[in-house]
């Protein structure tokens, strides 16, 4: 049993929520890892997304989430005036995740696109631009996610 599975099993209060978020993230090109005692998802060795169960909520956080547009103010800065780039979504129950699964999926996909762009991939939606092989693979997986 790997560390992520063990972590989820120990978080009995949040095991269903964490399992759903994990399954969603496993459909992406992100690599599952375990850092700082929580499940962390990386791309080319760089931290992209993390999940964790806390006392009152389950968090899905985005490293460099500060670059996500958040017109509906869904993203939280966990430590105002201390945390610079990290932003998180908070859920209080499985029903909240289920109700917003499409929105959560879109935020994950947009964050991946932002992250890939920061890595220097030539990525554009639509148009006639040439898209690198790595980006094409990511786009195909993101399309699959959006068709849930």
PDB file of C-alpha atoms in Angstrom:
ATOM      1  CA  UNK A   1       0.000   0.000   0.000  1.00  0.00           C
ATOM      2  CA  UNK A   2       1.480   3.346  -0.982  1.00  0.00           C
ATOM      3  CA  UNK A   3       1.684   6.440   1.233  1.00  0.00           C
ATOM      4  CA  UNK A   4      -1.197   8.262  -0.485  1.00  0.00           C
ATOM      5  CA  UNK A   5      -3.540   5.308   0.053  1.00  0.00           C
ATOM      6  CA  UNK A   6      -2.427   5.082   3.684  1.00  0.00           C
ATOM      7  CA  UNK A   7      -2.998   8.814   4.152  1.00  0.00           C
ATOM      8  CA  UNK A   8      -6.532   8.607   2.757  1.00  0.00           C
ATOM      9  CA  UNK A   9      -7.368   5.589   4.911  1.00  0.00           C
ATOM     10  CA  UNK A  10      -6.149   7.421   8.037  1.00  0.00           C
ATOM     11  CA  UNK A  11      -8.364  10.429   7.224  1.00  0.00           C
ATOM     12  CA  UNK A  12     -11.571   8.478   7.922  1.00  0.00           C
ATOM     13  CA  UNK A  13     -13.730  11.610   8.115  1.00  0.00           C
ATOM     14  CA  UNK A  14     -12.628  12.684   4.622  1.00  0.00           C
ATOM     15  CA  UNK A  15     -11.755   9.404   2.895  1.00  0.00           C
ATOM     16  CA  UNK A  16     -14.572   9.600   0.303  1.00  0.00           C
ATOM     17  CA  UNK A  17     -13.785  13.210  -0.557  1.00  0.00           C
ATOM     18  CA  UNK A  18     -10.050  12.586  -0.831  1.00  0.00           C
ATOM     19  CA  UNK A  19     -10.639   9.463  -2.921  1.00  0.00           C
ATOM     20  CA  UNK A  20     -12.820  11.398  -5.382  1.00  0.00           C
ATOM     21  CA  UNK A  21     -10.253  14.191  -5.730  1.00  0.00           C
ATOM     22  CA  UNK A  22      -7.466  11.636  -6.092  1.00  0.00           C
ATOM     23  CA  UNK A  23      -9.335   9.784  -8.847  1.00  0.00           C
ATOM     24  CA  UNK A  24      -9.906  13.055 -10.675  1.00  0.00           C
ATOM     25  CA  UNK A  25      -6.227  14.005 -10.468  1.00  0.00           C
ATOM     26  CA  UNK A  26      -5.082  10.517 -11.495  1.00  0.00           C
ATOM     27  CA  UNK A  27      -6.825  11.011 -14.843  1.00  0.00           C
ATOM     28  CA  UNK A  28      -4.441  13.849 -15.624  1.00  0.00           C
ATOM     29  CA  UNK A  29      -0.796  13.690 -16.622  1.00  0.00           C
ATOM     30  CA  UNK A  30       0.243  14.648 -13.110  1.00  0.00           C
ATOM     31  CA  UNK A  31       2.452  12.272 -11.149  1.00  0.00           C
ATOM     32  CA  UNK A  32       1.190  11.313  -7.710  1.00  0.00           C
ATOM     33  CA  UNK A  33       3.712  11.856  -4.937  1.00  0.00           C
ATOM     34  CA  UNK A  34       3.720  12.252  -1.156  1.00  0.00           C
ATOM     35  CA  UNK A  35       5.389  15.397   0.187  1.00  0.00           C
ATOM     36  CA  UNK A  36       5.029  17.246   3.479  1.00  0.00           C
ATOM     37  CA  UNK A  37       2.955  14.283   4.704  1.00  0.00           C
ATOM     38  CA  UNK A  38       0.175  14.911   2.121  1.00  0.00           C
ATOM     39  CA  UNK A  39      -0.667  13.754  -1.428  1.00  0.00           C
ATOM     40  CA  UNK A  40       1.033  16.059  -3.924  1.00  0.00           C
ATOM     41  CA  UNK A  41       0.769  15.964  -7.716  1.00  0.00           C
ATOM     42  CA  UNK A  42       3.702  17.013  -9.861  1.00  0.00           C
ATOM     43  CA  UNK A  43       4.622  17.620 -13.488  1.00  0.00           C
ATOM     44  CA  UNK A  44       8.249  17.235 -14.536  1.00  0.00           C
ATOM     45  CA  UNK A  45       9.212  17.186 -10.856  1.00  0.00           C
ATOM     46  CA  UNK A  46       7.484  20.485 -10.069  1.00  0.00           C
ATOM     47  CA  UNK A  47       4.665  20.718  -7.516  1.00  0.00           C
ATOM     48  CA  UNK A  48       1.349  21.523  -9.191  1.00  0.00           C
ATOM     49  CA  UNK A  49      -1.563  20.446  -6.960  1.00  0.00           C
ATOM     50  CA  UNK A  50      -2.032  18.986  -3.489  1.00  0.00           C
ATOM     51  CA  UNK A  51      -4.925  17.528  -1.509  1.00  0.00           C
ATOM     52  CA  UNK A  52      -5.393  17.163   2.232  1.00  0.00           C
ATOM     53  CA  UNK A  53      -7.982  16.533   4.885  1.00  0.00           C
ATOM     54  CA  UNK A  54      -8.089  19.053   7.704  1.00  0.00           C
ATOM     55  CA  UNK A  55     -10.245  19.309  10.817  1.00  0.00           C
ATOM     56  CA  UNK A  56     -13.142  21.164   9.161  1.00  0.00           C
ATOM     57  CA  UNK A  57     -12.598  20.733   5.422  1.00  0.00           C
ATOM     58  CA  UNK A  58     -10.860  18.966   2.570  1.00  0.00           C
ATOM     59  CA  UNK A  59      -8.469  21.179   0.641  1.00  0.00           C
ATOM     60  CA  UNK A  60      -7.473  21.025  -3.007  1.00  0.00           C
ATOM     61  CA  UNK A  61      -4.633  23.482  -3.388  1.00  0.00           C
ATOM     62  CA  UNK A  62      -2.876  24.882  -6.388  1.00  0.00           C
ATOM     63  CA  UNK A  63       0.787  25.776  -6.260  1.00  0.00           C
ATOM     64  CA  UNK A  64       1.006  29.090  -8.125  1.00  0.00           C
ATOM     65  CA  UNK A  65      -2.804  29.281  -7.969  1.00  0.00           C
ATOM     66  CA  UNK A  66      -2.460  33.039  -7.697  1.00  0.00           C
ATOM     67  CA  UNK A  67      -2.375  33.060 -11.526  1.00  0.00           C
ATOM     68  CA  UNK A  68      -5.854  31.524 -11.815  1.00  0.00           C
ATOM     69  CA  UNK A  69      -8.702  33.887 -12.637  1.00  0.00           C
ATOM     70  CA  UNK A  70     -11.142  33.718  -9.768  1.00  0.00           C
ATOM     71  CA  UNK A  71     -14.058  36.004 -10.539  1.00  0.00           C
ATOM     72  CA  UNK A  72     -16.398  34.014  -8.270  1.00  0.00           C
ATOM     73  CA  UNK A  73     -13.902  34.161  -5.381  1.00  0.00           C
ATOM     74  CA  UNK A  74     -13.840  30.379  -4.906  1.00  0.00           C
ATOM     75  CA  UNK A  75     -10.115  30.177  -4.192  1.00  0.00           C
ATOM     76  CA  UNK A  76      -8.819  30.836  -0.700  1.00  0.00           C
ATOM     77  CA  UNK A  77      -5.450  32.149   0.391  1.00  0.00           C
ATOM     78  CA  UNK A  78      -4.928  30.024   3.488  1.00  0.00           C
ATOM     79  CA  UNK A  79      -2.533  32.449   5.156  1.00  0.00           C
ATOM     80  CA  UNK A  80      -3.200  36.010   4.069  1.00  0.00           C
ATOM     81  CA  UNK A  81      -0.048  38.188   4.010  1.00  0.00           C
ATOM     82  CA  UNK A  82       2.093  35.059   4.324  1.00  0.00           C
ATOM     83  CA  UNK A  83       1.252  32.757   1.415  1.00  0.00           C
ATOM     84  CA  UNK A  84       2.098  34.337  -1.917  1.00  0.00           C
ATOM     85  CA  UNK A  85       1.265  31.925  -4.734  1.00  0.00           C
ATOM     86  CA  UNK A  86      -0.740  29.061  -3.227  1.00  0.00           C
ATOM     87  CA  UNK A  87      -4.540  29.062  -3.488  1.00  0.00           C
ATOM     88  CA  UNK A  88      -7.006  26.396  -2.438  1.00  0.00           C
ATOM     89  CA  UNK A  89     -10.557  25.185  -2.840  1.00  0.00           C
ATOM     90  CA  UNK A  90     -12.214  24.017   0.364  1.00  0.00           C
ATOM     91  CA  UNK A  91     -14.978  21.431   0.649  1.00  0.00           C
ATOM     92  CA  UNK A  92     -17.020  20.559   3.720  1.00  0.00           C
ATOM     93  CA  UNK A  93     -18.618  17.377   2.363  1.00  0.00           C
ATOM     94  CA  UNK A  94     -18.712  14.996  -0.596  1.00  0.00           C
ATOM     95  CA  UNK A  95     -21.899  16.628  -1.891  1.00  0.00           C
ATOM     96  CA  UNK A  96     -20.047  19.948  -2.334  1.00  0.00           C
ATOM     97  CA  UNK A  97     -17.457  18.254  -4.546  1.00  0.00           C
ATOM     98  CA  UNK A  98     -20.117  16.352  -6.496  1.00  0.00           C
ATOM     99  CA  UNK A  99     -22.141  19.537  -7.023  1.00  0.00           C
ATOM    100  CA  UNK A 100     -19.129  21.446  -8.348  1.00  0.00           C
ATOM    101  CA  UNK A 101     -17.215  18.624 -10.068  1.00  0.00           C
ATOM    102  CA  UNK A 102     -17.298  20.279 -13.496  1.00  0.00           C
ATOM    103  CA  UNK A 103     -16.097  23.588 -12.063  1.00  0.00           C
ATOM    104  CA  UNK A 104     -13.355  21.808 -10.088  1.00  0.00           C
ATOM    105  CA  UNK A 105     -12.293  19.922 -13.227  1.00  0.00           C
ATOM    106  CA  UNK A 106     -12.115  23.131 -15.260  1.00  0.00           C
ATOM    107  CA  UNK A 107     -10.030  24.850 -12.566  1.00  0.00           C
ATOM    108  CA  UNK A 108      -7.639  21.873 -12.515  1.00  0.00           C
ATOM    109  CA  UNK A 109      -7.354  21.960 -16.308  1.00  0.00           C
ATOM    110  CA  UNK A 110      -6.772  25.709 -16.458  1.00  0.00           C
ATOM    111  CA  UNK A 111      -4.157  25.409 -13.740  1.00  0.00           C
ATOM    112  CA  UNK A 112      -2.417  22.667 -15.741  1.00  0.00           C
ATOM    113  CA  UNK A 113      -2.441  24.860 -18.843  1.00  0.00           C
ATOM    114  CA  UNK A 114      -0.947  27.752 -16.856  1.00  0.00           C
ATOM    115  CA  UNK A 115       1.671  25.451 -15.412  1.00  0.00           C
ATOM    116  CA  UNK A 116       2.573  23.958 -18.792  1.00  0.00           C
ATOM    117  CA  UNK A 117       2.892  27.462 -20.229  1.00  0.00           C
ATOM    118  CA  UNK A 118       5.309  28.332 -17.422  1.00  0.00           C
ATOM    119  CA  UNK A 119       7.375  25.275 -18.355  1.00  0.00           C
ATOM    120  CA  UNK A 120       7.755  26.700 -21.839  1.00  0.00           C
ATOM    121  CA  UNK A 121       5.478  24.438 -23.883  1.00  0.00           C
ATOM    122  CA  UNK A 122       3.913  25.907 -27.016  1.00  0.00           C
ATOM    123  CA  UNK A 123       0.246  25.443 -26.044  1.00  0.00           C
ATOM    124  CA  UNK A 124      -2.763  27.113 -27.582  1.00  0.00           C
ATOM    125  CA  UNK A 125      -6.425  26.139 -27.563  1.00  0.00           C
ATOM    126  CA  UNK A 126      -7.813  25.851 -31.096  1.00  0.00           C
ATOM    127  CA  UNK A 127      -6.262  27.869 -33.903  1.00  0.00           C
ATOM    128  CA  UNK A 128      -3.543  26.492 -36.142  1.00  0.00           C
ATOM    129  CA  UNK A 129      -0.590  26.603 -33.774  1.00  0.00           C
ATOM    130  CA  UNK A 130       1.726  23.624 -33.564  1.00  0.00           C
ATOM    131  CA  UNK A 131       1.320  21.920 -30.216  1.00  0.00           C
ATOM    132  CA  UNK A 132       4.168  19.923 -28.711  1.00  0.00           C
ATOM    133  CA  UNK A 133       3.730  16.178 -28.110  1.00  0.00           C
ATOM    134  CA  UNK A 134       3.752  16.628 -24.331  1.00  0.00           C
ATOM    135  CA  UNK A 135       1.105  19.282 -24.503  1.00  0.00           C
ATOM    136  CA  UNK A 136      -1.026  17.254 -26.922  1.00  0.00           C
ATOM    137  CA  UNK A 137      -1.062  14.383 -24.450  1.00  0.00           C
ATOM    138  CA  UNK A 138      -2.072  16.719 -21.636  1.00  0.00           C
ATOM    139  CA  UNK A 139      -4.824  18.295 -23.750  1.00  0.00           C
ATOM    140  CA  UNK A 140      -6.231  14.883 -24.613  1.00  0.00           C
ATOM    141  CA  UNK A 141      -6.369  13.934 -20.947  1.00  0.00           C
ATOM    142  CA  UNK A 142      -7.945  17.266 -20.018  1.00  0.00           C
ATOM    143  CA  UNK A 143     -10.617  16.761 -22.691  1.00  0.00           C
ATOM    144  CA  UNK A 144     -11.331  13.362 -21.159  1.00  0.00           C
ATOM    145  CA  UNK A 145     -11.643  14.979 -17.717  1.00  0.00           C
ATOM    146  CA  UNK A 146     -14.101  17.544 -19.016  1.00  0.00           C
ATOM    147  CA  UNK A 147     -16.311  14.827 -20.479  1.00  0.00           C
ATOM    148  CA  UNK A 148     -17.033  13.312 -17.056  1.00  0.00           C
TER     149      UNK A 148
END
